[in-house]
Amino acid sequence: MRLRNVKGAKEAMIESPYVVNEPKEYKGKWKEVFKNENPIYIEVGMGKGNFITTLAKQNPNINYIGIEKYSSVLIRGLEKRAEVEKEEHITLSNLMFIRMDAEEIEEVFDKEEVSRIYLNFSDPWPKDRHAKRRLTSTTFLKRYDNILKADGVIEFKTDNISLFHFSLASVKEAGWNLVASTEDLHHSPMNEGNVMTEYERKFSSMGNPICKLVCNRSN
Ligand code: SAM
């Protein structure tokens, strides 16, 4: 997703107190950003931010970081954050954002610094030669392995069945443990407490079943 010509998006990122502009400086020090010891959950490729903003509202004792590659998209997350704070009369001090390419994730988070990673409707990169760019490739699982706590979890949702099967194979190849999976989330017990993303709303309203997997490294 890339929204073009969002005027002032880059400036808004720099000025916002909720965007960490030099995230590599905080490697190993994210607790200082939030000023508490609460666990850190991240969403990689957060898009317009409905999912992570809703989770931050529901779980004030968890710190959330939304990661997005493009300023033009991340600015929508900032707007969503402000909208929720205003409507609910709350302060989402547990929600921050980073504009970065997830390829650099190990330079931003230290070993065991992250407790949970959400990947929602990640870009499918359908050409074989781009498979390593998929956020559920073994290349990315290796990166996540270097930042996740020993009992850390990844949750992945998509409506793209090819990407889902590829991801199941990656989990197996990387030696991770498949905790749960479904190819029809909205009609599955795994749907309990599900928070919909923007893409999830769009694709499920078109009749596409939503797939979900949860994996970790412990048995
Ligand atoms: N997660 C949102 C949802 O479910 O509605 C957005 C899904 S959209 C298809 C994928 C998003 O991931 C886009 O906003 C894109 O810019 C972002 N993205 C893709 N690759 C990324 C990467 N390597 N690092 C950070 N963000 C990425």
Tab-separated table of C-alpha atoms and ligand atoms in Angstrom:
chain	number	residue	atom	x	y	z
A	1	MET	CA	0.000	0.000	0.000
A	2	ARG	CA	1.423	3.359	-0.961
A	3	LEU	CA	-0.688	6.490	-0.808
A	4	ARG	CA	0.885	9.034	-3.126
A	5	ASN	CA	1.260	12.768	-2.633
A	6	VAL	CA	0.250	13.079	0.967
A	7	LYS	CA	1.423	16.623	1.442
A	8	GLY	CA	3.587	17.169	4.485
A	9	ALA	CA	3.641	13.465	5.482
A	10	LYS	CA	7.416	13.404	6.034
A	11	GLU	CA	7.335	16.626	8.068
A	12	ALA	CA	4.472	15.236	10.161
A	13	MET	CA	6.591	12.147	10.947
A	14	ILE	CA	9.520	14.258	12.076
A	15	GLU	CA	7.396	16.534	14.235
A	16	SER	CA	5.208	13.876	15.843
A	17	PRO	CA	6.146	12.812	19.387
A	18	TYR	CA	4.617	9.413	18.571
A	19	VAL	CA	7.039	8.551	15.756
A	20	VAL	CA	10.525	7.425	16.713
A	21	ASN	CA	12.634	8.963	13.969
A	22	GLU	CA	15.993	7.408	14.891
A	23	PRO	CA	14.833	3.940	15.987
A	24	LYS	CA	18.297	2.335	15.835
A	25	GLU	CA	19.346	4.513	18.776
A	26	TYR	CA	16.820	2.677	20.942
A	27	LYS	CA	17.989	-0.872	20.275
A	28	GLY	CA	17.892	-2.585	23.677
A	29	LYS	CA	16.344	0.533	25.247
A	30	TRP	CA	12.684	0.462	24.167
A	31	LYS	CA	11.580	0.247	27.806
A	32	GLU	CA	13.025	3.758	28.217
A	33	VAL	CA	10.782	5.019	25.423
A	34	PHE	CA	7.675	3.732	27.187
A	35	LYS	CA	9.073	4.369	30.686
A	36	ASN	CA	7.858	0.995	31.977
A	37	GLU	CA	8.652	-2.730	31.942
A	38	ASN	CA	5.563	-3.830	30.025
A	39	PRO	CA	5.950	-6.314	27.158
A	40	ILE	CA	6.448	-4.968	23.641
A	41	TYR	CA	4.278	-6.151	20.753
A	42	ILE	CA	4.985	-4.956	17.209
A	43	GLU	CA	2.991	-4.944	13.977
A	44	VAL	CA	5.112	-5.062	10.833
A	45	GLY	CA	3.458	-3.404	7.825
A	46	MET	CA	0.715	-1.801	9.895
A	47	GLY	CA	-0.872	0.182	7.063
A	48	LYS	CA	-3.424	2.717	8.309
A	49	GLY	CA	-3.234	1.480	11.888
A	50	ASN	CA	-6.749	0.366	12.868
A	51	PHE	CA	-5.528	-2.965	14.247
A	52	ILE	CA	-2.691	-1.740	16.442
A	53	THR	CA	-4.587	1.334	17.666
A	54	THR	CA	-7.506	-0.854	18.748
A	55	LEU	CA	-5.178	-3.287	20.537
A	56	ALA	CA	-3.402	-0.405	22.301
A	57	LYS	CA	-6.768	0.890	23.500
A	58	GLN	CA	-7.838	-2.569	24.721
A	59	ASN	CA	-4.545	-3.438	26.452
A	60	PRO	CA	-2.999	-0.473	28.270
A	61	ASN	CA	-0.460	-2.764	29.980
A	62	ILE	CA	1.137	-3.795	26.704
A	63	ASN	CA	3.389	-1.485	24.685
A	64	TYR	CA	2.723	-1.449	20.941
A	65	ILE	CA	4.954	-0.329	18.091
A	66	GLY	CA	3.546	-0.032	14.576
A	67	ILE	CA	6.100	-0.354	11.780
A	68	GLU	CA	5.355	0.942	8.302
A	69	LYS	CA	7.572	1.541	5.292
A	70	TYR	CA	5.861	4.646	3.886
A	71	SER	CA	5.233	8.048	5.514
A	72	SER	CA	2.192	8.512	3.300
A	73	VAL	CA	0.597	5.460	4.965
A	74	LEU	CA	1.948	5.949	8.468
A	75	ILE	CA	0.395	9.398	8.644
A	76	ARG	CA	-3.007	7.663	8.511
A	77	GLY	CA	-1.964	5.688	11.602
A	78	LEU	CA	-1.126	8.932	13.369
A	79	GLU	CA	-4.524	10.328	12.416
A	80	LYS	CA	-6.245	7.158	13.655
A	81	ARG	CA	-4.362	7.376	16.949
A	82	ALA	CA	-5.449	11.013	17.440
A	83	GLU	CA	-9.051	10.163	16.501
A	84	VAL	CA	-9.275	7.321	19.058
A	85	GLU	CA	-7.718	9.477	21.797
A	86	LYS	CA	-10.238	12.219	21.097
A	87	GLU	CA	-13.312	10.013	20.810
A	88	GLU	CA	-12.501	7.837	23.819
A	89	HIS	CA	-11.009	10.589	26.003
A	90	ILE	CA	-7.907	8.464	26.568
A	91	THR	CA	-4.153	8.824	26.110
A	92	LEU	CA	-2.522	6.026	24.160
A	93	SER	CA	0.868	6.364	25.841
A	94	ASN	CA	1.476	2.682	25.006
A	95	LEU	CA	1.484	3.196	21.224
A	96	MET	CA	4.411	4.414	19.107
A	97	PHE	CA	5.251	4.207	15.417
A	98	ILE	CA	8.381	3.708	13.335
A	99	ARG	CA	8.765	4.437	9.625
A	100	MET	CA	11.235	1.885	8.361
A	101	ASP	CA	11.742	-1.133	6.150
A	102	ALA	CA	11.375	-4.277	8.235
A	103	GLU	CA	14.558	-5.608	6.613
A	104	GLU	CA	16.376	-3.521	9.237
A	105	ILE	CA	14.458	-4.884	12.187
A	106	GLU	CA	17.475	-6.489	13.892
A	107	GLU	CA	19.195	-3.096	13.949
A	108	VAL	CA	16.244	-1.624	15.838
A	109	PHE	CA	15.390	-4.319	18.394
A	110	ASP	CA	17.745	-6.326	20.558
A	111	LYS	CA	17.607	-10.036	21.332
A	112	GLU	CA	14.507	-10.935	23.350
A	113	GLU	CA	13.222	-7.352	23.262
A	114	VAL	CA	9.918	-8.158	21.527
A	115	SER	CA	7.207	-10.454	22.912
A	116	ARG	CA	4.862	-10.679	19.926
A	117	ILE	CA	4.919	-9.876	16.212
A	118	TYR	CA	1.786	-9.273	14.163
A	119	LEU	CA	1.902	-9.599	10.377
A	120	ASN	CA	-1.383	-8.633	8.763
A	121	PHE	CA	-2.105	-8.924	5.051
A	122	SER	CA	1.566	-8.644	4.199
A	123	ASP	CA	2.469	-7.892	0.592
A	124	PRO	CA	2.452	-11.235	-1.310
A	125	TRP	CA	5.450	-10.602	-3.616
A	126	PRO	CA	4.077	-13.217	-6.068
A	127	LYS	CA	7.212	-13.641	-8.201
A	128	ASP	CA	9.483	-16.484	-7.044
A	129	ARG	CA	12.545	-14.298	-7.310
A	130	HIS	CA	11.069	-11.955	-4.683
A	131	ALA	CA	10.158	-14.710	-2.196
A	132	LYS	CA	12.764	-13.530	0.337
A	133	ARG	CA	10.949	-10.193	0.602
A	134	ARG	CA	7.786	-11.858	1.911
A	135	LEU	CA	7.480	-11.013	5.594
A	136	THR	CA	6.888	-14.715	6.397
A	137	SER	CA	9.905	-16.042	4.453
A	138	THR	CA	12.589	-18.018	6.307
A	139	THR	CA	14.822	-14.943	5.772
A	140	PHE	CA	12.429	-12.846	7.836
A	141	LEU	CA	11.788	-15.643	10.384
A	142	LYS	CA	15.542	-15.629	11.065
A	143	ARG	CA	15.361	-11.882	11.717
A	144	TYR	CA	12.378	-12.318	14.040
A	145	ASP	CA	14.256	-15.123	15.837
A	146	ASN	CA	16.893	-12.538	16.779
A	147	ILE	CA	14.476	-10.077	18.404
A	148	LEU	CA	11.717	-12.271	19.894
A	149	LYS	CA	11.651	-13.512	23.463
A	150	ALA	CA	12.168	-17.271	23.871
A	151	ASP	CA	8.411	-17.746	24.346
A	152	GLY	CA	7.565	-15.027	21.795
A	153	VAL	CA	4.808	-15.530	19.247
A	154	ILE	CA	4.085	-14.517	15.657
A	155	GLU	CA	0.502	-14.058	14.451
A	156	PHE	CA	-0.087	-13.807	10.699
A	157	LYS	CA	-3.334	-13.125	8.802
A	158	THR	CA	-3.945	-13.005	5.059
A	159	ASP	CA	-6.620	-13.702	2.465
A	160	ASN	CA	-3.956	-14.821	-0.020
A	161	ILE	CA	-4.022	-18.627	0.027
A	162	SER	CA	-0.743	-18.998	-1.903
A	163	LEU	CA	1.038	-16.721	0.554
A	164	PHE	CA	-0.572	-18.626	3.420
A	165	HIS	CA	0.669	-22.000	2.145
A	166	PHE	CA	4.107	-20.492	1.524
A	167	SER	CA	4.095	-19.196	5.126
A	168	LEU	CA	3.094	-22.568	6.581
A	169	ALA	CA	6.003	-24.127	4.653
A	170	SER	CA	8.404	-21.407	5.903
A	171	VAL	CA	7.377	-22.010	9.512
A	172	LYS	CA	8.104	-25.719	9.064
A	173	GLU	CA	11.377	-25.186	7.199
A	174	ALA	CA	12.626	-22.746	9.843
A	175	GLY	CA	11.893	-25.307	12.587
A	176	TRP	CA	9.257	-23.134	14.276
A	177	ASN	CA	6.251	-24.638	16.010
A	178	LEU	CA	2.819	-24.148	14.429
A	179	VAL	CA	0.579	-23.387	17.402
A	180	ALA	CA	-2.679	-22.978	15.450
A	181	SER	CA	-3.917	-22.289	11.944
A	182	THR	CA	-7.148	-21.875	10.008
A	183	GLU	CA	-8.129	-21.120	6.438
A	184	ASP	CA	-11.435	-19.577	7.531
A	185	LEU	CA	-10.745	-17.416	10.564
A	186	HIS	CA	-14.141	-15.743	10.766
A	187	HIS	CA	-15.867	-19.145	11.136
A	188	SER	CA	-13.256	-20.605	13.465
A	189	PRO	CA	-12.791	-20.610	17.275
A	190	MET	CA	-9.555	-18.673	16.543
A	191	ASN	CA	-11.765	-15.681	15.724
A	192	GLU	CA	-12.502	-14.995	19.379
A	193	GLY	CA	-11.246	-11.488	20.209
A	194	ASN	CA	-10.173	-10.933	16.590
A	195	VAL	CA	-9.487	-7.303	15.701
A	196	MET	CA	-10.024	-6.606	12.016
A	197	THR	CA	-7.490	-4.710	9.932
A	198	GLU	CA	-8.435	-2.386	7.069
A	199	TYR	CA	-7.526	-5.046	4.488
A	200	GLU	CA	-9.360	-7.725	6.438
A	201	ARG	CA	-12.577	-5.689	6.340
A	202	LYS	CA	-12.188	-5.063	2.641
A	203	PHE	CA	-11.387	-8.626	1.608
A	204	SER	CA	-13.867	-10.345	3.902
A	205	SER	CA	-16.640	-8.038	2.638
A	206	MET	CA	-15.769	-9.330	-0.852
A	207	GLY	CA	-16.372	-12.884	0.439
A	208	ASN	CA	-12.701	-13.911	0.720
A	209	PRO	CA	-12.007	-16.312	3.606
A	210	ILE	CA	-9.303	-15.068	5.966
A	211	CYS	CA	-6.403	-17.359	6.886
A	212	LYS	CA	-4.496	-17.136	10.155
A	213	LEU	CA	-1.510	-18.885	11.674
A	214	VAL	CA	0.147	-18.563	15.059
A	215	CYS	CA	3.680	-19.868	15.574
A	216	ASN	CA	6.461	-19.863	18.138
A	217	ARG	CA	9.772	-21.586	18.769
A	218	SER	CA	8.913	-23.529	21.940
A	219	ASN	CA	7.284	-26.943	21.960
B	1	SAM	N1	-1.622	-4.470	7.813
B	1	SAM	C1	-2.506	-3.569	7.096
B	1	SAM	C2	-3.853	-4.192	6.938
B	1	SAM	O1	-3.977	-5.410	7.137
B	1	SAM	O2	-4.813	-3.474	6.622
B	1	SAM	C3	-1.913	-3.156	5.758
B	1	SAM	C4	-1.708	-4.234	4.755
B	1	SAM	S1	-0.903	-3.659	3.276
B	1	SAM	C5	-1.252	-4.888	2.104
B	1	SAM	C6	0.804	-4.016	3.648
B	1	SAM	C7	1.493	-2.870	4.340
B	1	SAM	O3	2.791	-3.276	4.727
B	1	SAM	C8	1.679	-1.642	3.463
B	1	SAM	O4	1.262	-0.492	4.147
B	1	SAM	C9	3.179	-1.624	3.165
B	1	SAM	O5	3.675	-0.318	2.941
B	1	SAM	C10	3.734	-2.276	4.408
B	1	SAM	N2	5.014	-2.963	4.167
B	1	SAM	C11	5.276	-3.845	3.199
B	1	SAM	N3	6.541	-4.296	3.276
B	1	SAM	C12	7.082	-3.683	4.358
B	1	SAM	C13	8.365	-3.717	4.949
B	1	SAM	N4	9.336	-4.481	4.434
B	1	SAM	N5	8.587	-2.967	6.035
B	1	SAM	C14	7.605	-2.183	6.551
B	1	SAM	N6	6.367	-2.092	6.020
B	1	SAM	C15	6.108	-2.832	4.943
